[in-house]
Coordinates of C-alpha atoms and ligand atoms in Angstrom, one line a residue:
X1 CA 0.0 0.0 0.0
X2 CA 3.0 2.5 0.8
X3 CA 4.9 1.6 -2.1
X4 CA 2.1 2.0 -4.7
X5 CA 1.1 5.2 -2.8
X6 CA 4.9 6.2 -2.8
X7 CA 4.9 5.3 -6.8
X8 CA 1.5 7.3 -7.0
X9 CA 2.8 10.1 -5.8
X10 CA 6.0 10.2 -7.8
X11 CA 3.8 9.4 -10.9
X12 CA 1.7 13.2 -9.8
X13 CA 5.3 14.4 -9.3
X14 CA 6.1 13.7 -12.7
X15 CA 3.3 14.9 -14.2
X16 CA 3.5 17.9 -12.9
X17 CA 7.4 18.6 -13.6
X18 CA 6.4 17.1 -17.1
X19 CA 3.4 20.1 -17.3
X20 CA 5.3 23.2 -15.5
X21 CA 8.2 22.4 -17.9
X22 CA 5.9 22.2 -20.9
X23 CA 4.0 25.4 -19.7
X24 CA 7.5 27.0 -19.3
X25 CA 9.0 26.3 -22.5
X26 CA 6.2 26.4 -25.1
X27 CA 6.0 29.8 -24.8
X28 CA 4.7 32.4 -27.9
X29 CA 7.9 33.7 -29.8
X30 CA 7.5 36.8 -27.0
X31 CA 9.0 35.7 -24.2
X32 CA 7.9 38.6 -22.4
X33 CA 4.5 37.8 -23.3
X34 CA 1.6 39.0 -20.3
X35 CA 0.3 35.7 -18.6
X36 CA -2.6 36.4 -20.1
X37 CA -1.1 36.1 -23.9
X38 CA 0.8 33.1 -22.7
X39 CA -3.0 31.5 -21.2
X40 CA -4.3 32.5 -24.9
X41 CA -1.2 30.5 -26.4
X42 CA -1.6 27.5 -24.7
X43 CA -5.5 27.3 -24.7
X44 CA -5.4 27.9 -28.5
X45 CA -3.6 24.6 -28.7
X46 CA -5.4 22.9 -26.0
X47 CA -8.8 24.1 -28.1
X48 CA -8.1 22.7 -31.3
X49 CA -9.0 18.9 -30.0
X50 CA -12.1 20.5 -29.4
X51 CA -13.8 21.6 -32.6
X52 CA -12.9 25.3 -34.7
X53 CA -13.9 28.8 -33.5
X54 CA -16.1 30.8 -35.3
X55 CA -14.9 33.9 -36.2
X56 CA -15.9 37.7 -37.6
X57 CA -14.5 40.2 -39.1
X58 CA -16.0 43.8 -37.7
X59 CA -19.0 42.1 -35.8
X60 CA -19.7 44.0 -33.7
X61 CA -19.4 47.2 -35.5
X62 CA -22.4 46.5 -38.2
X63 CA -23.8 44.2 -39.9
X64 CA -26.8 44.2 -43.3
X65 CA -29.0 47.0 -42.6
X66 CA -27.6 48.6 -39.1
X67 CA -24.3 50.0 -37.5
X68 CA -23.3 50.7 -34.5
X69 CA -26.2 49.2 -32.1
X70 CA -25.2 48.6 -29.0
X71 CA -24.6 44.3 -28.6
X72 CA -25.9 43.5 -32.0
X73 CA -24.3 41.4 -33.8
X74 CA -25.8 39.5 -37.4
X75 CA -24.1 36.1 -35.9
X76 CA -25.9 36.7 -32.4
X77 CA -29.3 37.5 -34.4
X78 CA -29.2 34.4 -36.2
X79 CA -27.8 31.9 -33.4
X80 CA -28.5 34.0 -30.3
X81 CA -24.8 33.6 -29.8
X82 CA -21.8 36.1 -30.3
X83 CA -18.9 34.3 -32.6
X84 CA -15.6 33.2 -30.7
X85 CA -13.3 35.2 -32.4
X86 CA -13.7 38.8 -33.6
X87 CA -11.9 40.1 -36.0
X88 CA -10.5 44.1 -36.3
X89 CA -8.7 45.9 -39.0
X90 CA -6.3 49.3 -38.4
X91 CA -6.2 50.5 -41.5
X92 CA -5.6 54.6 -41.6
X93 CA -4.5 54.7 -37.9
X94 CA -1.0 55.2 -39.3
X95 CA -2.3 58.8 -40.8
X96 CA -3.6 59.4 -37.5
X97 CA -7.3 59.5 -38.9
X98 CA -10.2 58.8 -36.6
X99 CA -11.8 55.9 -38.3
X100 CA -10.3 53.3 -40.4
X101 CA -10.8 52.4 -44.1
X102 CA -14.0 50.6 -43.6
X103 CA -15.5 54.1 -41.6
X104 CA -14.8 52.0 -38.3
X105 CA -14.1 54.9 -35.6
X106 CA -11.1 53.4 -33.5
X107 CA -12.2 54.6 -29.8
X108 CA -15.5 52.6 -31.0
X109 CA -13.3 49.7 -32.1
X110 CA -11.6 49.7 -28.6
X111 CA -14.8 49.3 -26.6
X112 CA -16.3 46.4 -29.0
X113 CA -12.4 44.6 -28.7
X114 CA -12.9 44.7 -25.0
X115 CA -16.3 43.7 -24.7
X116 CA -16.0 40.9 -27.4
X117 CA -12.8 40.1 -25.0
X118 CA -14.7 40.4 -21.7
X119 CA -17.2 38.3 -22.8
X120 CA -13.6 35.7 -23.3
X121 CA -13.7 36.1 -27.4
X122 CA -10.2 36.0 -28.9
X123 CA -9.7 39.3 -30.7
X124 CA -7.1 39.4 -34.4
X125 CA -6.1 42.4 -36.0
X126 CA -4.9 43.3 -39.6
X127 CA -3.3 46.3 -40.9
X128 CA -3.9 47.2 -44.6
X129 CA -2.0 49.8 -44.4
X130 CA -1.3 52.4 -47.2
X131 CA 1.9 52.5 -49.3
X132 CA 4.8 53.9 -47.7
X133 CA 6.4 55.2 -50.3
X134 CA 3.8 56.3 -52.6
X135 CA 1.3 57.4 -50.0
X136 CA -1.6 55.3 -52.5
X137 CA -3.7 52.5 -50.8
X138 CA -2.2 48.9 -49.9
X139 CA -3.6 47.3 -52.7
X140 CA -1.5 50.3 -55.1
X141 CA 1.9 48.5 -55.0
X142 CA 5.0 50.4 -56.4
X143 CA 8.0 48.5 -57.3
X144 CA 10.7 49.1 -54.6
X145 CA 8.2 49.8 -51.3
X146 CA 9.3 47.2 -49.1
X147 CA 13.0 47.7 -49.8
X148 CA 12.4 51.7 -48.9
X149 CA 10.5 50.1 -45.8
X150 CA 13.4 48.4 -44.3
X151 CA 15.9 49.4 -42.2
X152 CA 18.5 52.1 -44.8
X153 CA 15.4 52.4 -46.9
X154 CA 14.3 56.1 -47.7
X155 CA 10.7 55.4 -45.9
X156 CA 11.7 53.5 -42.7
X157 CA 11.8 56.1 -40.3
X158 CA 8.0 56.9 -41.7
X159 CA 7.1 53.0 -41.2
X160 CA 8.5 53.2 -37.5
X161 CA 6.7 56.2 -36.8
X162 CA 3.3 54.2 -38.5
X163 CA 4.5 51.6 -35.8
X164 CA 4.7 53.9 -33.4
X165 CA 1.1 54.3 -33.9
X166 CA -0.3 50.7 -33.8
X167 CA 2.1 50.1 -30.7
X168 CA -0.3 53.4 -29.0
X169 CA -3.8 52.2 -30.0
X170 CA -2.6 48.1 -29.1
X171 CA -1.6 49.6 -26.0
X172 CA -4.9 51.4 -25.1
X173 CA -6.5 48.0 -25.6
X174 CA -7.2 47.2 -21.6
X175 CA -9.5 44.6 -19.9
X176 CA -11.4 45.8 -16.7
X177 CA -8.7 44.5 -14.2
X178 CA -6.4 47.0 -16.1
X179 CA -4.8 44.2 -17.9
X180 CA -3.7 44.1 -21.9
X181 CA -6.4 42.4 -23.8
X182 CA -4.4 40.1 -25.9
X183 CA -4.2 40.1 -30.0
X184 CA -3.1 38.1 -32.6
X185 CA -1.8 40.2 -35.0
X186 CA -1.6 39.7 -39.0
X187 CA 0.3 42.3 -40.8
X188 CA 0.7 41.4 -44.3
X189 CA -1.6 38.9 -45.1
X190 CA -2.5 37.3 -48.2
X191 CA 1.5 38.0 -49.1
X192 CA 1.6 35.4 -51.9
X193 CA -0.7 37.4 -53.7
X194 CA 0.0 40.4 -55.9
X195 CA -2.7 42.9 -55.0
X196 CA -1.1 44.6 -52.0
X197 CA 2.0 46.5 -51.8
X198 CA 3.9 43.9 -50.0
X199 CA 2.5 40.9 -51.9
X200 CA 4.8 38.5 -53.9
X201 CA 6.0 39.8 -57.6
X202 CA 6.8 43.7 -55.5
X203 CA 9.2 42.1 -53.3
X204 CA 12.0 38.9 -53.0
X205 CA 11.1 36.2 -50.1
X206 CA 14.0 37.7 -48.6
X207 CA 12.7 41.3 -48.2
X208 CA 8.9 39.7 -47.3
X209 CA 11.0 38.0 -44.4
X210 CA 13.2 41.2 -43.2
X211 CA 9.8 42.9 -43.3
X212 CA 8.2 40.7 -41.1
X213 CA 11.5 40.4 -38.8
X214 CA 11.8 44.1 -38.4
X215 CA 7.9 44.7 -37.8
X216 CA 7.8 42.1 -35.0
X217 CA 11.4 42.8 -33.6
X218 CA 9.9 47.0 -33.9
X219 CA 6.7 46.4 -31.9
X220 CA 8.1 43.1 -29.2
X221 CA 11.4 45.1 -28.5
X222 CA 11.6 48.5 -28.9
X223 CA 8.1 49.3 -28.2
X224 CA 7.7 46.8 -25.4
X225 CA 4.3 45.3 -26.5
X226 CA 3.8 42.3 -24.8
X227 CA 0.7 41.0 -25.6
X228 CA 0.7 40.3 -29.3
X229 CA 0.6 37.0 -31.2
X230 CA 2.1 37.2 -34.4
X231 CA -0.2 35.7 -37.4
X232 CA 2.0 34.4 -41.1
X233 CA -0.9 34.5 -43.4
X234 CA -1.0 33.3 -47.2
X235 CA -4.1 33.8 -49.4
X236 CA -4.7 30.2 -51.7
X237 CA -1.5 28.3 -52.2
X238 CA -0.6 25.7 -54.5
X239 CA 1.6 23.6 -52.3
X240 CA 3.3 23.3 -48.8
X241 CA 6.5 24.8 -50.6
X242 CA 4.6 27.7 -51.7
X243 CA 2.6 28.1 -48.5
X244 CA 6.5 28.9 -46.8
X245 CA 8.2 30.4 -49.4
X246 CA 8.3 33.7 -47.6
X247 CA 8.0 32.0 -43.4
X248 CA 10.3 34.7 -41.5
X249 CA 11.0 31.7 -39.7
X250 CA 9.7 29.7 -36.2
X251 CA 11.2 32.9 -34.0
X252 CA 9.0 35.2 -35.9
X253 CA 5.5 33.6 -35.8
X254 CA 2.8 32.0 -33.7
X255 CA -0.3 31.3 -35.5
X256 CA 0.4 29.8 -39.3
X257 CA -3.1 30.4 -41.6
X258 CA -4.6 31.1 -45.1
X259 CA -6.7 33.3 -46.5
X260 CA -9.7 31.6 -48.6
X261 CA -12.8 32.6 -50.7
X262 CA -15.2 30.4 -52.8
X263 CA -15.3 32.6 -55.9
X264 CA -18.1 30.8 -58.0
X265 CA -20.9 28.0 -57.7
X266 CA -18.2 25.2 -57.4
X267 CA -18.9 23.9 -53.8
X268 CA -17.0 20.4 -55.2
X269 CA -13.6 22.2 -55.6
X270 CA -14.0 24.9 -52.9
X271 CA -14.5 21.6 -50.0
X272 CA -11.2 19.8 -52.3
X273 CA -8.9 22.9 -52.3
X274 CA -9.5 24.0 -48.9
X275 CA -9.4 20.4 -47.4
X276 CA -5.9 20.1 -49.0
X277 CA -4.8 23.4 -48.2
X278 CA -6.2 22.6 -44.3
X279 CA -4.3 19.2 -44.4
X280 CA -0.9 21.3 -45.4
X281 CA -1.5 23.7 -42.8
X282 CA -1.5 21.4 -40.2
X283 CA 1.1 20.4 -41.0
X284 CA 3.5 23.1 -41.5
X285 CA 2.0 24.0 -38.1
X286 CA 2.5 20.9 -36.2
X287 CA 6.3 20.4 -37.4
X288 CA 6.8 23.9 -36.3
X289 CA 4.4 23.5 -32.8
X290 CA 2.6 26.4 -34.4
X291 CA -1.1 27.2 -33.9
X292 CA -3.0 26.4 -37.3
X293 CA -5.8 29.1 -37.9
X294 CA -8.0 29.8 -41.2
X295 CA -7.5 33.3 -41.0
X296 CA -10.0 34.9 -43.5
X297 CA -12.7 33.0 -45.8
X298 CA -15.8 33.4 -47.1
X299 CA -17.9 33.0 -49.9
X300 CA -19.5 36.7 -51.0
X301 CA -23.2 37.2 -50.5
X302 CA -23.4 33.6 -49.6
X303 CA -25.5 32.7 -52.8
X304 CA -26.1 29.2 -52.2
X305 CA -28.9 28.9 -49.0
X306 CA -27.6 25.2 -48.1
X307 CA -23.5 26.2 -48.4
X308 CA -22.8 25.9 -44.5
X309 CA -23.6 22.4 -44.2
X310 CA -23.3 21.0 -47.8
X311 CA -19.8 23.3 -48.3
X312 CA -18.3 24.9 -45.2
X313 CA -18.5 21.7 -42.9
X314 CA -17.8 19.7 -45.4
X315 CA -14.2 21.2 -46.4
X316 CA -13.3 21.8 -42.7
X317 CA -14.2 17.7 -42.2
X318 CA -11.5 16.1 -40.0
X319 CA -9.7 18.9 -39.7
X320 CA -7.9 20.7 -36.4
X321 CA -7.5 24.1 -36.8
X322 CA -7.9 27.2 -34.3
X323 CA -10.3 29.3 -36.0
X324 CA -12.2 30.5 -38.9
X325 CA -12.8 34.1 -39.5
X326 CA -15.3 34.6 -42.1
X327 CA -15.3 38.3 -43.7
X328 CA -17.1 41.6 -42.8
X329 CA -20.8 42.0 -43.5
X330 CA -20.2 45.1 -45.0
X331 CA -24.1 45.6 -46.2
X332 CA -24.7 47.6 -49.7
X333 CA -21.6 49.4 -50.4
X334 CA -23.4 51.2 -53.7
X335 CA -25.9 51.0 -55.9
X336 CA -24.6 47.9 -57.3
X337 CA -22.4 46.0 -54.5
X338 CA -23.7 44.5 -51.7
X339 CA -20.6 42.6 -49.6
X340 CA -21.4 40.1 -46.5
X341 CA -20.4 36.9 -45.7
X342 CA -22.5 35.6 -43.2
X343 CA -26.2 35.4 -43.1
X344 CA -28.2 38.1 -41.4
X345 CA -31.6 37.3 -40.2
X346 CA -34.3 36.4 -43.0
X347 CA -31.3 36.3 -45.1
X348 CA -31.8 32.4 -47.0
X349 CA -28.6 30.7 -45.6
X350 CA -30.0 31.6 -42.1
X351 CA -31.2 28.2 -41.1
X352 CA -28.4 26.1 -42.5
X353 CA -26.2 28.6 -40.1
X354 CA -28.0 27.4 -37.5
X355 CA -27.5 24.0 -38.4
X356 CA -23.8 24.8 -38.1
X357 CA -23.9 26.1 -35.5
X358 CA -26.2 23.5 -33.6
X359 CA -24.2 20.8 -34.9
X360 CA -21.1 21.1 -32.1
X361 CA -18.4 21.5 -34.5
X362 CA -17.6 24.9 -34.5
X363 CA -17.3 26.8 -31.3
X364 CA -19.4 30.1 -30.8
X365 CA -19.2 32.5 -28.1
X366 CA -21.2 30.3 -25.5
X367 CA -18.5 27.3 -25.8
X368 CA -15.1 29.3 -25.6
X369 CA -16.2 31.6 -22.5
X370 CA -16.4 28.0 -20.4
X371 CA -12.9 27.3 -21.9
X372 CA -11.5 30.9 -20.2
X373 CA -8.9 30.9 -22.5
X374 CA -7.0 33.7 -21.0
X375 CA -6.9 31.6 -17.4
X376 CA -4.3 28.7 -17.1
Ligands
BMA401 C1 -11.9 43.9 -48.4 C2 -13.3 44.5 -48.5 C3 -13.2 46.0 -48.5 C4 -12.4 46.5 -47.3 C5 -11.1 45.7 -47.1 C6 -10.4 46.0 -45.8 O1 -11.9 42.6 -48.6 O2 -14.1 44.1 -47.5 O3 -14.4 46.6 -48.6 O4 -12.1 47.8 -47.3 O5 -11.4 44.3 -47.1 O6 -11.2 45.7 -44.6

């Protein structure tokens, strides 16, 4: 009895060494990161065994029909639950304007990131900022930009100062105990693409990289933020070779994800491509003990009323991955465009959503706040 209670003992002993050193050493690529960030980091991993997040870009903010009404949300009027995730854009902070390109004011966007974190969402945020050196839009590349970006470049002390300016507003982002509200952060997304500035025929693998490495290095170690996870984020790629052509390496990131949008009616190759991208992804992530995410996707206006379940689920099948973050339900943007990607209520997808969401696979609000994901 002793000796088995002796062994039983060790065993817990073990275990626990075994845990502490596992909590110690898988830390994000911050070592300095806020307990809180580190909780996030870990939880994200621990989650994925448990189904996918549901995620939304600007949720909070608006949705078809209505902006800023105080706790509406399109997901929470067609589930009666708030998504997991929520994602945030910065866009324009770095010419110190008010709002950012999609009209967003940012003191509004800091109240919805901390209620959406309050309520223990995960919050992401991307940046498409303007060009540096031509002062046009991100999607207006000029050849040269990122080499005048980096450190010698003619526009670096202007990208520093831009810095300077995300570091202030991420800053500013504070739960009620006075703590940081943690953020995983994607600049440059989609950068195997060729529609923004720092996208892949403007600039070598090597620059993409030193970009990346300078903007991390900028905002972890001169600026001191603490409470950042850093995104890598391709749009479509053909294979795992392409998918890391431009990695900054496993110093430089945290979360490892795609971009993805089903452009026309077929669901077949839309459930194929992203299945196979999903299977690549895990495993870039897994070599790298990286967290797997599906950082943007969507399929505009959602045209086909059965999609989530015949589509959606379909492609995301088997798969482990943190999150999905479908795109911004923008509403009519003109006479002519009308840009959402998830179903408002009456809209025809509406009860196939629900069917998602009652079907346990993807997590909404309700599931991650039980998970506290910014608790140990
Ligand atoms: C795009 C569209 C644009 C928007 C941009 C940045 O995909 O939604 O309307 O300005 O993202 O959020």
């Amino acid at each position: 009895m002793y000796h088995n209670c002796q062994r039983f003992c060790c065993f817990l002993f073990a275990v626990g060494i075994s845990f502490m050193t596992l909590a110690q050493t898988d830390l994000p690529i911050d070592k300095k990161a806020t307990p809180e960030t580190i909780h996030l980091y870990h939880n994200l991993k621990k989650l994925l065994a448990k189904g996918i997040m549901f995620g939304h870009q600007d949720d909070l903010a608006y949705g078809v029909g209505w902006k800023y009404e105080t706790g509406r949300s399109d997901i929470k009027d067609v589930t009666g639950e708030y998504p997991a995730v929520y994602g945030w854009e910065l866009g324009r902070i770095e010419l110190d304007h008010t709002e950012n390109l999609d009209g967003v004011p940012f003191d509004k966007m800091k109240q919805f990131i901390h209620d959406g974190y309050e309520r223990g969402g995960v919050i992401t945020i991307s940046w498409h900022l303007n060009n540096p050196l031509t002062g046009k839009s991100a999607w207006e590349p000029a050849p040269g930009t990122v080499a005048a970006v980096l450190p010698g470049g003619e526009k670096h002390a202007l990208y520093k100062e831009w810095l300077d300016k995300v570091a202030v507003f991420l800053n500013s982002l504070k739960g009620d105990k006075g703590e940081f509200i943690p953020v995983i952060f994607r600049p440059f997304h989609e950068l195997n693409g060729n529609w923004f500035w720092w996208g892949k025929s403007h600039c070598t693998p090597e620059e993409l990289k030193k970009l990346y490495q300078f903007t991390v290095g900028y905002l972890r170690d001169e600026k001191q933020v603490h409470h950042l996870l850093y995104a890598y984020n391709t749009d479509r790629f053909a294979n795992t070779e392409e998918y890391l052509d431009r990695y900054p390496g496993n110093d430089w990131v945290d979360v490892t994800g795609f971009d993805i949008y089903q452009r026309g009616k077929d669901n077949a190759g839309f459930i194929k491509d992203i299945s196979r991208m999903l299977s690549e992804l895990e495993s870039v992530a897994k070599e790298r003990n990286k967290v797997p995410a599906l950082t943007e996707f969507g399929y505009g206006t959602v045209p086909d009323s059965t999609w989530w379940t015949s589509t959606f689920i379909k492609g995301l099948e088997g798969h482990h991955v943190s999150y999905a973050l479908a795109w911004r339900n923008a509403g009519s943007k003109s006479a002519t465009e009308t840009e959402f990607y998830v179903p408002y209520k009456g809209h025809a997808s509406a009860a196939d959503f629900i069917k998602l969401f009652q079907s346990g696979k993807i997590l909404f609000q309700n599931k991650t706040a039980k998970e506290y994901v910014y608790r140990q």
